[in-house]
Amino acid sequence: MPIEQIPFPYVRIRGKVIAMPDGARLGTVFAEAGPLTPPNAPTQWNYITRGKSIVTFTSSNVLEWSVAPEDEADFRPLKAAFEQ
Amino acid sequence: MIRWLVAGIIFGSLVFLASPVQANHYVYLASEANAAGFSQYTWVNNRWAMGAQSHNWCSGFTSTPQGILNALAEWENAVQSSFGPEFVAGCGPSQTFLFLPASAGSIPCPGYVGCLDVSNWGYDSGRQAYYIVTANIWFNTTQYSFTDAGYRYTTGHELGHAYGLHERYLHPPPSIRCNPDENSIMDTATFSGTTVTGGCDGYNLYPDDKTRATLLYDLSPAQNVATYKTGTNSMSQFWDDVNWAESGYQLYFYYWSPSAYSWVQFFSGLHYAGVGPGDPDLPVRLSSGYSKPLYMPSTDYIICGYTHSTARGYLHWVCGQSKFLGGEV
């Protein structure tokens, strides 16, 4: 079976296919709520990170947008997808 | 997804009344796209296609809680009987699971009991599916405390996600609560104050958890096989692929030799289809075919094959119908 361990090639944000910024990594968090978890907090989200930059998002919301100035250009297509 | 939508149309408001209580939790994570737009076929590294025999795990605890070790042993027992990996303690580049207390770094899920952070996804271009390479399992030890049963439940639950299982608790917004209709490690946690004491259904894996997880790795035969003659010298064969994992079909093409009074193999090859873009509730319809060149004999032809995976080997020999190629009999 052909297996490739490759960087995540793209993400699909709100129906639009966006290439991952070069060298960025995509992760997924499955979280378990407890009494200290805010009501209606998500239990699953994704993040894209590179260097000091991280963008955390669910299907409906951007939870955190922390992009370093040197990464802004590469993350611009991602931002545009979230803003559409 | 399609099935759910159809049900929604048919039953209308009944579904929408019921859906907040059930929170639309599928049994498998792969049954829905995540926020990044892909189905999470969370087979775990090493036994996916690499051929390795172990899932290496590493601990960031000064002394790994016994509950973590017990949950690891229970999951090992469950998956080993199906596809063989051992859980081996070992830190380094090949580690699959890393268990961490909140004090070990910046926990990605503050306020939560804990979380599974899939920090590295791999991609199988053949099956067009993503799988876990490495995952960190965090325990929020700064905001919560854990009994041994609490550690065992939390570990078992997060490993359940790693092996592809979705939540099974009820989730009427804004709260989460135990599902009385399920006995599963994927139900929610129980608490005494901010101490995690276990899960709604205890801290053990239940038969449903084991069956559901191993189903992802089991191999099934080709189903609904249909063979057609598509021309004087050509034939096609179709079948349903209901398998999930890194599986395909090792096909063998034969023609009938009257002189030898036996089937003669003249070609074989691996055949598979992408599962990532599709709905895992629905089988993938596969097809193969053969067009006889003039130099091949006019006789009966047949296509057979095994379901194959690197983890499980070759199983379930299935043949289609033979067809005469080379002119009508």
Coordinates of C-alpha atoms in Angstrom, one line a residue:
Chain A
M1 CA 0.0 0.0 0.0
P2 CA 1.5 3.3 -0.9
I3 CA 2.0 5.4 2.2
E4 CA 3.3 8.9 2.3
Q5 CA 4.0 10.8 5.4
I6 CA 3.6 14.2 4.0
P7 CA 2.8 17.6 5.5
F8 CA -0.9 18.3 5.5
P9 CA -1.5 19.5 1.9
Y10 CA -4.6 21.6 2.5
V11 CA -7.5 22.4 4.7
R12 CA -11.0 23.1 3.7
I13 CA -12.4 26.2 5.5
R14 CA -16.0 26.9 5.1
G15 CA -16.1 25.0 1.8
K16 CA -13.0 26.6 0.4
V17 CA -9.8 24.6 -0.1
I18 CA -6.8 26.5 1.2
A19 CA -3.2 25.4 0.9
M20 CA -1.4 25.1 4.2
P21 CA 1.3 27.7 4.8
D22 CA 4.7 26.2 3.9
G23 CA 6.1 24.4 6.9
A24 CA 2.9 24.8 9.0
R25 CA 1.5 21.9 11.0
L26 CA -2.1 21.0 11.5
G27 CA -3.3 19.4 14.7
T28 CA -6.6 18.3 16.2
V29 CA -7.6 18.5 19.9
F30 CA -10.3 16.3 21.4
A31 CA -11.1 17.8 24.8
E32 CA -13.1 16.5 27.7
A33 CA -15.3 19.0 29.6
G34 CA -15.4 19.2 33.4
P35 CA -16.9 21.5 36.0
L36 CA -14.4 24.2 35.2
T37 CA -15.1 24.2 31.5
P38 CA -17.2 27.1 30.3
P39 CA -20.8 26.3 29.1
N40 CA -21.1 25.6 25.4
A41 CA -17.3 25.3 25.0
P42 CA -16.3 23.2 22.0
T43 CA -15.1 19.7 22.6
Q44 CA -13.1 19.4 19.4
W45 CA -11.0 21.9 17.4
N46 CA -8.2 22.2 14.9
Y47 CA -5.1 24.3 14.9
I48 CA -2.5 25.4 12.4
T49 CA 0.8 26.4 13.8
R50 CA 4.2 27.5 12.5
G51 CA 6.9 29.0 14.6
K52 CA 5.4 31.5 17.0
S53 CA 2.1 31.6 15.1
I54 CA -1.0 29.6 15.9
V55 CA -4.6 29.7 14.6
T56 CA -7.2 27.7 16.5
F57 CA -10.6 27.1 15.0
T58 CA -13.8 25.1 15.0
S59 CA -16.2 24.6 12.1
S60 CA -18.0 27.8 13.1
N61 CA -15.5 30.0 14.9
V62 CA -11.9 31.1 15.0
L63 CA -11.0 30.6 18.7
E64 CA -7.5 32.1 18.6
W65 CA -5.7 34.1 15.9
S66 CA -2.1 34.7 16.9
V67 CA 0.0 35.2 13.9
A68 CA 3.5 36.7 14.1
P69 CA 4.2 39.7 11.7
E70 CA 6.7 37.6 9.7
D71 CA 4.0 35.0 9.0
E72 CA 1.1 37.3 8.1
A73 CA 1.6 37.1 4.4
D74 CA 1.6 33.3 4.3
F75 CA -1.5 33.1 6.6
R76 CA -3.5 35.7 4.6
P77 CA -5.3 33.1 2.5
L78 CA -6.4 31.4 5.6
K79 CA -7.7 34.7 7.1
A80 CA -9.6 35.4 4.0
A81 CA -11.3 32.0 4.1
F82 CA -12.4 32.6 7.7
E83 CA -13.7 36.1 6.9
Q84 CA -15.8 35.0 3.8
Chain B
M1 CA -24.0 12.1 6.7
I2 CA -26.3 11.5 3.7
R3 CA -28.3 9.0 5.7
W4 CA -28.8 11.5 8.5
L5 CA -29.9 14.1 6.1
V6 CA -32.4 11.8 4.6
A7 CA -33.7 10.9 8.0
G8 CA -34.0 14.6 8.8
I9 CA -36.2 15.1 5.8
I10 CA -38.4 12.2 6.5
F11 CA -38.9 12.8 10.2
G12 CA -38.7 16.5 10.1
S13 CA -39.0 18.1 13.5
L14 CA -38.6 14.8 15.4
V15 CA -35.0 14.7 14.4
F16 CA -34.4 18.3 15.3
L17 CA -36.0 17.8 18.7
A18 CA -33.8 14.8 19.3
S19 CA -30.6 16.0 17.9
P20 CA -29.5 18.4 20.7
V21 CA -29.9 15.5 23.2
Q22 CA -27.9 13.1 21.1
A23 CA -25.5 15.9 20.0
N24 CA -25.3 14.0 16.7
H25 CA -22.4 11.9 18.0
Y26 CA -21.5 9.3 15.5
V27 CA -19.9 6.1 16.7
Y28 CA -16.8 6.9 14.6
L29 CA -14.9 10.2 14.3
A30 CA -14.5 9.4 10.6
S31 CA -18.2 9.8 10.0
E32 CA -18.0 13.6 10.0
A33 CA -15.6 16.1 8.7
N34 CA -13.7 18.2 11.2
A35 CA -13.1 21.9 11.1
A36 CA -10.3 21.5 8.7
G37 CA -12.6 19.7 6.3
F38 CA -11.4 16.1 6.4
S39 CA -12.7 12.8 7.8
Q40 CA -10.6 11.7 10.7
Y41 CA -9.7 8.1 9.8
T42 CA -7.8 7.8 13.0
W43 CA -6.0 4.5 12.5
V44 CA -2.8 4.7 14.5
N45 CA 0.7 4.9 13.2
N46 CA 3.0 1.9 13.0
R47 CA 0.4 -0.8 12.5
W48 CA -1.3 1.1 9.7
A49 CA 1.1 0.3 7.0
M50 CA 4.6 0.6 8.3
G51 CA 4.6 -3.0 9.4
A52 CA 6.0 -2.2 12.9
Q53 CA 4.8 -4.4 15.7
S54 CA 4.5 -1.8 18.5
H55 CA 2.9 1.4 19.5
N56 CA 5.5 3.2 21.5
W57 CA 4.4 5.3 24.4
C58 CA 6.2 7.8 26.5
S59 CA 5.3 9.4 29.8
G60 CA 6.1 12.9 31.0
F61 CA 5.0 12.1 34.5
T62 CA 7.7 11.7 37.2
S63 CA 6.0 8.5 38.1
T64 CA 3.4 7.3 35.7
P65 CA 0.0 6.8 37.5
Q66 CA -1.1 3.2 37.7
G67 CA -4.4 4.1 36.1
I68 CA -2.6 5.2 32.9
L69 CA -0.7 1.9 32.8
N70 CA -3.9 -0.1 33.4
A71 CA -5.8 1.6 30.7
L72 CA -2.9 1.1 28.3
A73 CA -2.8 -2.6 29.1
E74 CA -6.6 -2.9 28.5
W75 CA -6.4 -1.2 25.1
E76 CA -3.4 -3.3 24.2
N77 CA -5.4 -6.4 25.0
A78 CA -8.3 -5.1 22.9
V79 CA -6.4 -4.2 19.8
Q80 CA -3.8 -6.9 20.0
S81 CA -6.4 -9.5 19.5
S82 CA -7.5 -7.8 16.3
F83 CA -4.4 -6.6 14.6
G84 CA -1.4 -7.3 16.8
P85 CA 0.4 -4.3 18.2
E86 CA 2.2 -4.3 21.5
F87 CA 2.4 -1.2 23.6
V88 CA 6.0 -0.6 24.4
A89 CA 7.4 2.1 26.7
G90 CA 9.9 4.2 24.8
C91 CA 10.4 7.9 24.2
G92 CA 11.8 9.2 21.0
P93 CA 11.0 9.9 17.4
S94 CA 8.9 6.8 17.0
Q95 CA 6.7 7.4 19.9
T96 CA 3.0 7.3 19.1
F97 CA 1.5 8.3 22.5
L98 CA 2.9 10.8 25.0
F99 CA 1.2 11.2 28.4
L100 CA 1.6 14.6 30.0
P101 CA 0.6 16.3 33.2
A102 CA -0.3 20.0 32.8
S103 CA 2.9 20.9 34.5
A104 CA 4.9 19.5 31.6
G105 CA 4.2 22.4 29.3
S106 CA 1.5 24.5 27.8
I107 CA -1.6 22.4 28.0
P108 CA -3.7 23.0 24.8
C109 CA -7.0 22.5 26.7
P110 CA -7.1 24.7 29.8
G111 CA -10.3 24.4 31.8
Y112 CA -10.9 20.9 30.5
V113 CA -10.2 17.7 32.3
G114 CA -7.8 16.6 29.6
C115 CA -7.4 16.2 25.9
L116 CA -6.0 14.2 23.1
D117 CA -3.8 16.5 20.9
V118 CA -3.1 14.9 17.6
S119 CA 0.0 16.8 16.9
N120 CA 1.0 15.1 13.7
W121 CA -1.2 13.6 11.0
G122 CA 0.1 11.3 8.2
Y123 CA -1.5 10.8 4.9
D124 CA -2.0 7.6 2.8
S125 CA -2.2 8.7 -0.8
G126 CA -3.7 5.3 -1.8
R127 CA -6.7 5.4 0.5
Q128 CA -6.7 9.2 0.6
A129 CA -7.0 9.0 4.3
Y130 CA -5.3 10.6 7.3
Y131 CA -4.0 8.7 10.2
I132 CA -2.3 9.5 13.6
V133 CA 1.4 9.6 13.7
T134 CA 1.8 11.1 17.1
A135 CA -0.7 12.2 19.8
N136 CA -0.2 13.8 23.2
I137 CA -2.6 12.9 25.9
W138 CA -2.8 15.7 28.4
F139 CA -4.1 15.5 32.0
N140 CA -5.1 18.9 33.5
T141 CA -3.4 18.2 36.8
T142 CA -3.3 21.9 37.7
Q143 CA -7.0 22.5 37.7
Y144 CA -8.3 19.0 38.5
S145 CA -7.1 16.1 40.5
F146 CA -7.5 12.5 39.5
T147 CA -8.2 9.4 41.4
D148 CA -6.6 6.2 40.0
A149 CA -9.9 5.4 38.4
G150 CA -10.0 8.9 37.1
Y151 CA -6.6 8.5 35.4
R152 CA -7.7 5.1 34.0
Y153 CA -11.0 6.4 32.6
T154 CA -9.4 9.5 31.1
T155 CA -6.6 7.5 29.5
G156 CA -9.0 4.9 28.2
H157 CA -11.3 7.6 26.8
E158 CA -8.5 9.5 25.0
L159 CA -7.1 6.3 23.5
G160 CA -10.6 5.5 22.3
H161 CA -10.4 8.7 20.3
A162 CA -7.0 7.7 19.0
Y163 CA -8.5 4.4 17.8
G164 CA -11.3 6.3 16.0
L165 CA -14.2 6.4 18.5
H166 CA -16.5 9.4 18.9
E167 CA -18.0 10.7 22.1
R168 CA -21.0 8.7 23.4
Y169 CA -22.3 11.0 26.1
L170 CA -25.4 13.2 25.8
H171 CA -24.8 16.8 25.0
P172 CA -27.8 18.9 25.4
P173 CA -26.3 22.4 25.3
P174 CA -24.8 23.8 27.4
S175 CA -24.0 20.8 29.5
I176 CA -22.7 17.3 29.0
R177 CA -24.1 14.3 30.8
C178 CA -24.1 10.6 31.1
N179 CA -25.8 8.5 28.4
P180 CA -28.1 6.0 30.1
D181 CA -28.3 4.0 26.9
E182 CA -24.6 3.4 26.5
N183 CA -22.0 1.3 28.4
S184 CA -18.9 2.8 27.0
I185 CA -15.6 4.3 27.9
M186 CA -16.6 7.1 25.5
D187 CA -19.3 8.3 27.9
T188 CA -18.4 11.3 30.0
A189 CA -16.4 11.6 33.2
T190 CA -17.7 11.7 36.8
F191 CA -16.5 14.1 39.4
S192 CA -16.3 14.8 43.1
G193 CA -15.8 18.6 43.0
T194 CA -12.9 19.0 40.7
T195 CA -11.6 15.5 41.2
V196 CA -12.1 13.1 38.3
T197 CA -13.3 9.9 39.8
G198 CA -13.9 7.8 36.7
G199 CA -16.5 7.6 33.9
C200 CA -20.3 7.2 33.9
D201 CA -19.9 3.5 33.2
G202 CA -16.8 3.0 35.3
Y203 CA -13.3 2.9 33.9
N204 CA -13.1 -0.3 31.8
L205 CA -13.6 -0.8 28.1
Y206 CA -16.9 -2.3 27.3
P207 CA -17.5 -4.9 24.6
D208 CA -19.0 -2.2 22.4
D209 CA -15.8 -0.2 22.6
K210 CA -13.7 -3.1 21.6
T211 CA -16.0 -4.2 18.8
R212 CA -16.3 -0.7 17.4
A213 CA -12.6 0.0 17.5
T214 CA -11.4 -3.3 16.0
L215 CA -14.0 -3.0 13.3
L216 CA -11.9 -0.3 11.8
Y217 CA -9.1 -2.8 11.4
D218 CA -11.0 -6.0 10.5
L219 CA -11.1 -7.2 6.9
S220 CA -14.3 -8.1 5.1
P221 CA -14.8 -9.9 1.9
A222 CA -15.8 -8.1 -1.3
Q223 CA -19.6 -7.8 -1.3
N224 CA -22.3 -7.7 -4.0
V225 CA -19.9 -8.9 -6.6
A226 CA -21.3 -8.5 -10.1
T227 CA -19.6 -9.5 -13.3
Y228 CA -20.6 -8.3 -16.8
K229 CA -19.5 -9.0 -20.3
T230 CA -19.0 -5.6 -21.8
G231 CA -18.0 -6.7 -25.3
T232 CA -16.9 -9.6 -27.3
N233 CA -13.5 -9.5 -25.7
S234 CA -14.0 -7.6 -22.5
M235 CA -15.5 -7.9 -19.1
S236 CA -16.0 -5.8 -16.0
Q237 CA -16.4 -6.7 -12.4
F238 CA -17.9 -4.5 -9.6
W239 CA -18.0 -5.0 -5.9
D240 CA -18.6 -3.1 -2.6
D241 CA -15.6 -2.3 -0.4
V242 CA -16.9 -2.1 3.2
N243 CA -13.4 -2.1 4.8
W244 CA -12.0 0.9 6.6
A245 CA -8.3 0.5 7.2
E246 CA -5.3 0.5 4.9
S247 CA -6.8 -2.3 2.9
G248 CA -7.2 -3.2 -0.7
Y249 CA -7.9 -6.2 -2.9
Q250 CA -5.2 -8.4 -4.3
L251 CA -6.8 -9.4 -7.6
Y252 CA -5.9 -12.5 -9.7
F253 CA -7.0 -12.9 -13.4
Y254 CA -7.3 -16.4 -14.8
Y255 CA -8.3 -18.0 -18.0
W256 CA -9.5 -21.6 -18.5
S257 CA -7.2 -23.9 -20.2
P258 CA -9.1 -26.9 -21.6
S259 CA -5.9 -28.8 -22.4
A260 CA -4.6 -28.4 -18.8
Y261 CA -8.1 -28.7 -17.5
S262 CA -7.3 -25.9 -15.0
W263 CA -7.4 -22.1 -14.5
V264 CA -4.2 -20.3 -15.5
Q265 CA -3.3 -17.1 -13.8
F266 CA -1.9 -14.5 -16.1
F267 CA -2.1 -11.3 -14.1
S268 CA -2.3 -10.1 -10.5
G269 CA -2.3 -6.7 -8.9
L270 CA -3.4 -4.6 -5.9
H271 CA -6.6 -2.7 -6.2
Y272 CA -7.9 -0.1 -3.8
A273 CA -9.9 3.1 -3.6
G274 CA -9.8 6.2 -1.6
V275 CA -12.0 6.3 1.5
G276 CA -11.1 9.7 2.8
P277 CA -13.4 11.8 0.7
G278 CA -16.3 9.5 1.1
D279 CA -19.0 8.8 3.6
P280 CA -17.7 5.8 5.7
D281 CA -21.3 4.8 6.4
L282 CA -21.5 3.9 2.7
P283 CA -19.5 1.3 0.9
V284 CA -17.1 2.3 -1.9
R285 CA -18.1 0.6 -5.2
L286 CA -14.9 -0.7 -6.8
S287 CA -14.5 -2.0 -10.3
S288 CA -12.0 -3.8 -12.4
G289 CA -12.0 -5.2 -15.9
Y290 CA -10.2 -7.0 -18.6
S291 CA -10.0 -6.6 -22.4
K292 CA -8.6 -9.7 -24.1
P293 CA -5.9 -9.0 -26.7
L294 CA -5.9 -11.2 -29.8
Y295 CA -3.0 -13.3 -28.7
M296 CA -4.9 -14.5 -25.6
P297 CA -7.0 -17.6 -26.0
S298 CA -10.7 -17.5 -26.6
T299 CA -12.0 -19.2 -23.5
D300 CA -13.5 -18.5 -20.1
Y301 CA -12.0 -15.7 -17.9
I302 CA -12.5 -15.1 -14.2
I303 CA -11.4 -12.4 -11.7
C304 CA -10.8 -13.5 -8.1
G305 CA -9.1 -11.8 -5.1
Y306 CA -8.3 -11.5 -1.5
T307 CA -9.0 -8.6 0.8
H308 CA -5.5 -7.5 1.9
S309 CA -3.9 -5.3 4.4
T310 CA -0.4 -5.1 5.7
A311 CA -1.6 -5.6 9.2
R312 CA -4.0 -8.5 8.6
G313 CA -2.5 -10.2 5.5
Y314 CA -4.7 -11.9 2.9
L315 CA -8.2 -12.9 3.8
H316 CA -11.5 -13.7 2.2
W317 CA -11.0 -15.2 -1.2
V318 CA -13.9 -14.2 -3.5
C319 CA -14.4 -14.9 -7.2
G320 CA -16.8 -13.3 -9.7
Q321 CA -18.6 -15.1 -12.5
S322 CA -16.6 -16.5 -15.3
K323 CA -17.2 -15.0 -18.8
F324 CA -16.3 -16.3 -22.2
L325 CA -14.2 -13.9 -24.1
G326 CA -13.4 -14.2 -27.8
G327 CA -16.8 -14.5 -29.3
E328 CA -20.0 -16.1 -28.4
V329 CA -20.0 -19.8 -27.5

